[in-house]
XYZ file of C-alpha atoms in Angstrom:
524
model
C 17.136 0.182 -14.683
C 15.729 -2.988 -16.468
C 16.187 -5.067 -13.432
C 14.260 -2.633 -11.361
C 11.403 -2.828 -13.762
C 11.303 -6.554 -13.239
C 11.252 -6.676 -9.604
C 9.668 -9.564 -7.714
C 6.486 -8.515 -5.756
C 3.579 -9.761 -3.827
C 3.416 -13.279 -2.691
C 5.467 -15.698 -5.030
C 5.147 -13.487 -7.913
C 7.341 -14.431 -10.931
C 10.679 -12.602 -10.965
C 9.972 -11.232 -14.382
C 7.072 -9.091 -15.433
C 4.667 -11.205 -17.429
C 3.438 -9.950 -20.769
C 0.131 -11.078 -22.268
C 0.549 -12.237 -25.900
C -2.379 -14.615 -26.623
C -6.080 -13.568 -26.239
C -8.523 -16.353 -25.631
C -11.525 -14.197 -25.214
C -13.365 -11.947 -27.495
C -12.322 -8.390 -27.603
C -14.244 -6.107 -25.276
C -15.325 -2.595 -25.955
C -15.547 0.068 -23.114
C -19.205 0.469 -22.277
C -21.146 3.520 -21.599
C -20.203 3.384 -17.963
C -17.026 5.119 -19.065
C -19.063 8.383 -18.874
C -21.007 7.565 -15.737
C -20.665 9.434 -12.469
C -19.215 7.605 -9.565
C -20.185 7.858 -5.916
C -16.692 8.640 -4.405
C -18.227 9.186 -0.985
C -19.586 5.675 -0.987
C -16.188 4.479 -2.229
C -14.345 6.348 0.472
C -16.579 4.896 3.271
C -16.342 1.372 2.038
C -12.547 1.666 1.637
C -12.224 2.397 5.322
C -14.431 -0.537 6.346
C -12.019 -2.842 4.727
C -9.366 -2.200 7.268
C -11.737 -3.375 10.025
C -12.100 -6.660 8.181
C -8.263 -7.090 8.330
C -7.945 -6.476 12.030
C -6.074 -8.934 14.090
C -6.358 -8.955 17.948
C -9.155 -8.077 20.248
C -11.744 -5.970 18.288
C -13.075 -2.691 19.788
C -16.635 -1.972 20.858
C -17.230 0.089 17.849
C -16.252 -2.632 15.326
C -18.474 -2.076 12.322
C -17.529 -5.225 10.280
C -19.770 -7.632 12.378
C -18.809 -10.952 10.641
C -15.372 -10.655 12.254
C -14.423 -11.501 15.910
C -11.192 -11.598 18.049
C -8.191 -13.459 16.590
C -4.599 -13.866 17.305
C -4.928 -13.184 21.160
C -1.866 -15.060 21.963
C 0.498 -13.582 19.410
C 3.899 -13.141 20.843
C 3.320 -15.278 23.963
C 5.788 -17.952 23.053
C 8.474 -15.262 22.707
C 7.458 -13.369 25.970
C 6.167 -10.355 24.054
C 2.719 -8.888 23.323
C 2.298 -8.871 19.734
C -1.495 -8.890 19.704
C -3.073 -6.590 17.119
C -2.191 -5.205 13.812
C -3.385 -6.361 10.496
C -3.590 -9.439 8.246
C -2.069 -8.336 4.999
C -4.341 -10.261 2.538
C -6.559 -13.367 2.507
C -4.459 -15.163 4.932
C -3.442 -14.725 8.593
C 0.268 -13.813 8.758
C 1.233 -10.405 10.112
C 4.005 -9.338 7.713
C 5.641 -6.166 9.164
C 6.818 -4.654 5.803
C 3.527 -4.470 3.819
C 1.755 -3.501 7.023
C 3.939 -0.613 7.606
C 3.772 0.586 3.912
C -0.117 0.427 4.300
C 0.066 2.642 7.388
C 2.527 5.101 5.645
C 0.107 5.414 2.641
C -3.006 5.987 4.824
C -1.186 8.621 6.786
C 0.266 10.268 3.605
C -3.396 10.403 2.260
C -4.464 12.315 5.508
C -1.697 14.576 5.307
C -2.420 15.547 1.699
C -6.244 15.427 1.915
C -7.108 15.843 5.452
C -9.803 18.522 4.926
C -11.509 16.652 2.057
C -11.612 13.446 4.243
C -12.893 15.322 7.139
C -15.636 17.044 4.980
C -16.761 13.669 3.968
C -17.224 12.562 7.592
C -14.553 9.930 7.453
C -11.546 11.540 9.310
C -12.195 9.602 12.588
C -12.375 6.236 10.743
C -9.199 7.210 8.863
C -7.451 7.843 12.055
C -8.645 4.570 13.612
C -7.308 2.649 10.657
C -3.836 4.243 11.068
C -3.768 3.934 14.900
C -4.759 0.229 14.778
C -1.505 -0.269 12.723
C 0.738 2.070 14.794
C -0.312 0.664 18.054
C 0.886 -2.644 16.934
C 4.214 -1.057 15.786
C 4.704 0.353 19.173
C 4.363 -3.062 20.632
C 6.658 -4.605 18.067
C 9.438 -2.295 18.879
C 10.248 -3.862 22.193
C 13.684 -2.218 22.615
C 15.792 0.259 20.770
C 17.397 -2.225 18.517
C 14.717 -4.892 18.344
C 11.768 -4.821 15.966
C 9.424 -7.868 15.482
C 9.046 -8.484 11.851
C 6.410 -11.157 11.370
C 4.017 -13.299 13.321
C 3.158 -16.666 11.793
C 4.609 -17.925 8.554
C 3.226 -18.298 4.995
C 4.139 -21.865 4.504
C 2.066 -23.289 7.457
C -0.584 -20.795 7.013
C -1.253 -21.814 3.437
C -1.750 -25.393 4.433
C -4.919 -24.158 6.101
C -8.213 -22.652 5.039
C -9.779 -21.301 8.332
C -11.263 -18.279 9.747
C -8.828 -16.156 11.874
C -10.975 -16.947 14.819
C -10.289 -20.539 14.513
C -6.526 -20.317 13.674
C -4.426 -23.539 14.502
C -1.390 -22.639 12.432
C 2.071 -21.458 13.807
C 2.145 -18.065 15.464
C 5.913 -18.049 15.782
C 7.252 -14.552 15.810
C 10.298 -13.401 14.156
C 12.476 -10.312 14.905
C 15.262 -8.116 13.527
C 17.942 -6.788 15.693
C 21.784 -5.729 15.545
C 22.892 -9.389 14.897
C 20.018 -10.049 12.500
C 19.583 -6.661 10.594
C 16.521 -5.643 8.657
C 17.215 -2.143 7.332
C 14.276 -2.100 4.977
C 11.828 -3.149 7.598
C 13.233 -0.674 10.137
C 13.029 2.002 7.581
C 9.447 1.387 6.511
C 8.259 1.132 9.988
C 10.067 4.372 11.064
C 8.386 6.047 7.871
C 4.973 4.763 8.919
C 5.403 6.103 12.490
C 6.810 9.329 11.421
C 4.010 10.076 8.756
C 1.468 9.080 11.377
C 3.029 11.424 13.910
C 2.176 14.231 11.561
C -1.252 13.129 11.339
C -1.825 13.005 15.105
C 0.143 16.056 15.872
C -2.858 18.364 16.601
C -5.492 15.970 17.724
C -3.352 13.675 19.867
C -0.028 15.348 20.595
C 0.935 12.857 23.258
C 0.518 9.915 20.875
C 2.258 11.858 18.081
C 5.364 12.527 20.353
C 5.387 8.750 21.204
C 5.292 7.635 17.590
C 8.009 10.087 16.818
C 10.239 8.705 19.559
C 9.918 5.225 18.288
C 10.282 6.323 14.690
C 13.682 7.939 15.402
C 14.808 5.207 17.689
C 13.848 2.247 15.490
C 15.840 3.643 12.351
C 18.568 5.828 14.153
C 20.945 2.920 14.132
C 20.386 2.355 10.466
C 20.636 5.813 9.390
C 23.494 7.227 11.450
C 24.869 5.349 14.450
C 26.305 2.234 13.167
C 27.014 3.153 9.650
C 27.252 0.216 7.219
C 28.184 -2.399 9.873
C 24.632 -3.437 10.746
C 22.868 -2.913 7.561
C 21.157 -5.631 5.698
C 17.807 -6.813 4.145
C 15.201 -8.116 6.459
C 14.647 -11.389 4.420
C 18.081 -12.436 5.124
C 17.353 -12.424 8.800
C 13.776 -13.584 8.439
C 14.089 -16.304 5.931
C 10.411 -17.454 6.160
C 9.338 -14.189 4.491
C 11.346 -14.784 1.120
C 8.617 -16.499 -0.791
C 6.079 -13.860 0.191
C 7.534 -10.443 0.773
C 11.139 -10.590 -0.384
C 12.909 -7.299 -0.266
C 13.970 -7.386 -3.994
C 14.806 -3.699 -4.228
C 16.950 -3.807 -1.069
C 17.033 -1.434 1.951
C 18.468 1.877 0.455
C 15.035 3.243 -0.695
C 13.519 2.496 2.721
C 16.256 4.350 4.430
C 15.804 7.422 2.159
C 12.072 7.186 2.639
C 12.585 7.020 6.430
C 14.818 10.028 6.371
C 12.396 11.999 4.353
C 9.390 11.268 6.549
C 11.432 11.998 9.765
C 12.396 15.320 8.244
C 8.834 16.144 7.430
C 7.986 15.189 11.013
C 10.817 16.909 12.704
C 12.203 19.589 10.502
C 15.541 18.326 11.600
C 18.198 19.216 8.975
C 20.161 16.079 9.854
C 17.541 13.925 8.102
C 17.517 16.095 5.040
C 21.336 15.986 4.793
C 20.932 12.092 4.826
C 18.558 12.222 1.764
C 20.874 14.700 0.047
C 24.170 12.989 0.868
C 22.929 9.545 -0.016
C 21.038 10.574 -3.043
C 23.459 9.122 -5.414
C 24.907 6.072 -3.525
C 21.529 4.959 -2.465
C 19.834 5.197 -5.910
C 17.540 8.146 -5.154
C 18.661 10.142 -8.103
C 19.946 7.067 -10.104
C 16.970 4.730 -10.473
C 14.193 5.878 -12.920
C 11.324 3.655 -11.858
C 7.889 2.801 -13.283
C 6.326 1.480 -10.232
C 5.667 2.383 -6.620
C 4.940 -0.354 -4.207
C 5.351 -1.854 -0.709
C 8.925 -2.807 -1.900
C 9.936 -0.182 -4.251
C 9.763 3.385 -2.733
C 11.873 5.433 -5.189
C 8.983 7.106 -6.948
C 7.571 8.050 -3.669
C 10.825 9.461 -2.451
C 11.352 11.321 -5.572
C 7.941 12.980 -5.408
C 8.420 14.035 -1.835
C 11.915 15.331 -2.562
C 10.524 17.325 -5.632
C 8.123 19.404 -3.520
C 10.951 20.325 -1.138
C 12.551 22.135 -4.193
C 9.869 24.959 -4.076
C 10.815 26.105 -0.386
C 13.257 28.829 -0.209
C 15.263 27.226 2.623
C 16.173 24.378 0.367
C 17.557 26.333 -2.288
C 21.189 25.358 -1.285
C 20.201 21.704 -1.995
C 18.662 22.592 -5.386
C 21.270 20.831 -7.505
C 20.457 17.435 -5.897
C 16.617 18.059 -5.467
C 16.353 18.914 -9.128
C 17.878 15.433 -9.895
C 15.184 13.824 -7.579
C 12.574 15.753 -9.528
C 13.953 14.593 -12.847
C 13.458 10.977 -11.745
C 10.011 11.688 -10.410
C 8.903 13.197 -13.626
C 10.174 10.007 -15.410
C 7.718 7.999 -13.398
C 4.817 10.543 -13.855
C 5.548 10.715 -17.599
C 5.605 6.912 -17.966
C 2.154 6.614 -16.271
C 0.872 9.322 -18.663
C 2.232 7.580 -21.778
C 4.426 10.702 -22.378
C 7.883 9.211 -22.121
C 9.828 7.853 -25.084
C 8.002 4.775 -26.529
C 9.831 1.988 -24.551
C 9.868 3.835 -21.316
C 6.070 4.060 -20.717
C 3.924 1.758 -18.583
C 1.821 -0.717 -20.590
C -1.974 -0.245 -20.540
C -4.849 -2.633 -21.116
C -7.241 -2.042 -24.100
C -9.528 -0.543 -21.604
C -6.888 1.958 -20.477
C -5.679 0.520 -17.205
C -2.033 0.697 -16.214
C -0.515 -2.661 -16.369
C 2.670 -3.557 -14.511
C 2.402 -7.283 -14.114
C 0.163 -10.252 -13.865
C -0.044 -10.835 -10.083
C -2.096 -8.132 -8.136
C -1.619 -5.570 -10.780
C -4.092 -3.091 -8.902
C -1.525 -2.289 -6.156
C 0.469 -0.432 -8.866
C -2.637 1.251 -10.175
C -3.709 2.647 -6.689
C -0.286 4.026 -5.878
C -0.022 5.631 -9.373
C -3.383 7.211 -8.870
C -2.189 8.633 -5.542
C 1.121 10.038 -6.682
C -0.368 11.409 -9.783
C -3.002 13.082 -7.791
C -0.562 14.444 -5.320
C 1.725 15.916 -7.968
C -1.262 17.411 -9.792
C -2.106 19.542 -6.832
C 1.654 20.431 -6.446
C 1.900 21.678 -10.035
C -1.383 23.590 -9.511
C -0.343 25.124 -6.241
C 3.224 26.089 -7.727
C 1.751 27.236 -11.076
C 3.897 24.676 -12.977
C 3.527 22.200 -15.659
C 5.029 18.783 -16.176
C 7.549 18.560 -19.065
C 7.600 15.128 -20.697
C 9.597 13.998 -23.774
C 6.331 13.773 -25.604
C 4.923 17.088 -24.592
C 3.957 19.337 -21.807
C 1.194 18.292 -19.453
C -1.013 20.515 -17.329
C -1.994 19.713 -13.800
C -5.649 19.083 -14.970
C -4.699 16.513 -17.441
C -2.636 14.648 -14.897
C -5.628 14.592 -12.386
C -7.904 13.592 -15.294
C -5.899 10.486 -15.976
C -5.667 9.685 -12.238
C -9.423 9.839 -12.166
C -9.565 7.560 -15.132
C -7.648 4.855 -13.210
C -9.982 5.290 -10.240
C -13.007 5.162 -12.384
C -11.817 1.982 -14.002
C -11.569 0.471 -10.631
C -15.030 1.493 -9.785
C -16.569 0.088 -12.990
C -15.720 1.883 -15.994
C -14.036 -0.921 -17.710
C -14.814 -3.633 -20.314
C -16.160 -6.060 -17.578
C -18.564 -3.363 -16.162
C -17.087 -4.592 -12.932
C -16.191 -2.754 -9.786
C -13.000 -4.106 -8.481
C -13.599 -2.459 -5.133
C -15.624 -5.171 -3.356
C -18.931 -4.163 -2.267
C -19.123 -0.946 -4.435
C -21.713 -0.695 -7.400
C -24.032 -3.373 -8.768
C -21.317 -5.794 -9.866
C -18.194 -6.597 -7.970
C -16.086 -9.788 -7.156
C -18.036 -12.152 -4.943
C -15.613 -14.998 -4.607
C -12.745 -13.082 -3.172
C -9.742 -15.165 -2.205
C -10.012 -14.588 1.576
C -10.325 -17.095 4.318
C -12.548 -15.316 6.652
C -14.812 -13.916 4.036
C -15.366 -17.231 2.351
C -16.337 -19.199 5.367
C -19.544 -18.745 7.441
C -19.067 -15.829 9.999
C -17.807 -16.933 13.651
C -20.567 -14.706 15.042
C -23.053 -16.776 13.364
C -21.607 -20.350 13.760
C -19.047 -20.679 16.509
C -18.460 -24.394 15.745
C -14.779 -25.012 15.079
C -13.683 -25.248 11.565
C -10.407 -27.285 11.193
C -7.406 -26.664 8.954
C -8.531 -28.973 6.054
C -12.096 -28.662 6.683
C -12.161 -25.277 5.389
C -10.711 -26.564 1.970
C -13.191 -29.360 1.958
C -16.317 -27.516 2.688
C -15.751 -23.764 1.709
C -12.748 -23.165 -0.526
C -14.100 -25.066 -3.508
C -17.811 -23.869 -3.317
C -19.214 -22.254 -6.361
C -21.394 -19.984 -4.357
C -20.379 -16.354 -3.582
C -18.610 -15.805 -0.155
C -20.973 -15.651 2.704
C -19.430 -12.462 3.850
C -18.594 -9.536 1.741
C -15.127 -8.018 2.002
C -16.329 -4.476 1.680
C -13.809 -1.921 0.473
C -11.182 -4.519 -0.568
C -9.363 -3.732 -3.854
C -8.595 -7.096 -5.513
C -5.668 -7.917 -7.772
C -7.748 -7.045 -10.755
C -7.943 -7.966 -14.529
C -5.209 -9.368 -16.866
C -3.506 -7.440 -19.595
C -6.658 -7.753 -21.816
C -9.187 -6.632 -19.284
C -10.429 -10.070 -18.608
C -11.365 -11.082 -14.937
C -12.319 -14.437 -13.683
C -14.294 -14.217 -10.375
C -13.167 -17.490 -8.792
C -11.701 -18.186 -5.261
C -8.689 -20.150 -6.615
C -7.853 -17.359 -9.113
C -5.867 -15.653 -6.363
C -3.693 -13.608 -8.806
C -6.867 -11.706 -9.573
C -9.290 -12.278 -6.619
C -7.076 -11.715 -3.637
C -6.963 -8.348 -2.057
C -4.330 -6.568 0.168
C -4.391 -3.695 2.549
C -1.743 -1.784 0.465
C -4.079 -2.005 -2.518
C -6.858 -0.033 -0.829
C -4.709 2.376 1.299
C -3.699 4.801 -1.413
C -7.290 5.215 -2.623
C -8.616 6.740 0.608
C -7.144 10.186 -0.033
C -7.763 10.000 -3.769
C -11.402 9.111 -3.277
C -11.776 12.153 -0.869
C -10.116 14.416 -3.391
C -12.325 13.323 -6.270
C -15.345 13.913 -3.999
C -14.355 17.360 -3.148
C -13.989 18.137 -6.869
C -17.445 17.043 -7.450
C -18.963 18.805 -4.376
C -17.062 22.077 -5.139
C -18.248 22.137 -8.840
C -14.696 22.889 -10.020
C -14.166 23.355 -13.704
C -14.131 20.089 -15.804
C -10.866 18.273 -15.631
C -8.624 18.407 -18.753
C -8.950 15.233 -20.793
C -5.547 13.711 -21.912
C -4.824 13.910 -25.587
């Protein structure tokens, strides 16, 4: 368990979790903003704008983020395939398949859980567009049953340059996984993304939904059933250039369980559920008790989804395994709520933010807020409570804590700063992001070279000329301190998978306000 708590994550993160020991700043106190009301409708709208900033490819006529233009229009050309489109994951211009797929899975799950709330806020169409921009790319990247393109560009050459995506001169070499070069984790997450999205589009675009499901089953079928263990393997063993950025430290077993669960949700095919049950022990689904949920480590999400299956009568014959999944899910939830035994809880900053590790900590906060919100609804609907070692928790208390994390993100914190860019009166203005930090291509089409961007733009003290609206940056350190500098990438870089889980949660919190439901129960 300890090793799983120390997993390596985003972009050259240290292998072991970093703990803050020395405080160089004065101690902050949480200001009165802790009690202010937040505009969740505005946060929801802005969170969806962020995905338009991250688009690669030929931008559509209805593109709302006007400082961006077309980019990556020859992606895949050298390999004889069309890989135009998809998302840049963060502040650079590599298209990394694994975090992109997780982003789409989380956007889709948010709509599956909170579709009505998103629709009532007037943001369903934009949510669907955000998902489809990713799934259109995955369809292109799955060029044959056993071939999936994993990455376009590479981080090493990309990081030598500071350019707008429209000026890119770095390598656009593409990398794939196939039978000889397996990538079970990438295949699993991509299948999960397309299966979850197929549920989202089932009623509004049934043909597209069917197409996604066809690809989802095809891309992962060999990993789940057809070839057994023979062709399994981590994708970073086949695509070595990804190791310094998105190494699959947790392995591929979680992604295969994750894919099977989403395919079961999408198809109701018992074969997929049997896989989740039969592989529960040997793949770690009921073995790992995890305190994080991320683009690499899916166990907590799997365990939450499996827990919900237990309430359905048709799954009673699997109850003995599903109860073990639920036990591990509850470990995760209780650790978030500070209700486990002392050493098994997630650390918090003095201001109350969940704190996993130094680099891009907000990714773990947004996923935690999402899983807590989903499970709170599940407990409410099933008239149950969460039993933790330190006490029983009502669904309202769980939702209240999830809301506290979201409110911290939006400004209820010792820095009085919104970590969602563009929201509120104060937010990061020097986000570590190439496109946002250089004058817009729409305003100045003059070519900006590889090192010219570093010389003229990277080191500027002025705020970025373009606001990366809706981006959730890495966030503060373990003492709630935050330094808004472009070169402070641990704190000021944003990623698509940071914002993706918040879309559904913003809609849920907006619905609670609009419906004037009873006051949430505060945690003790």
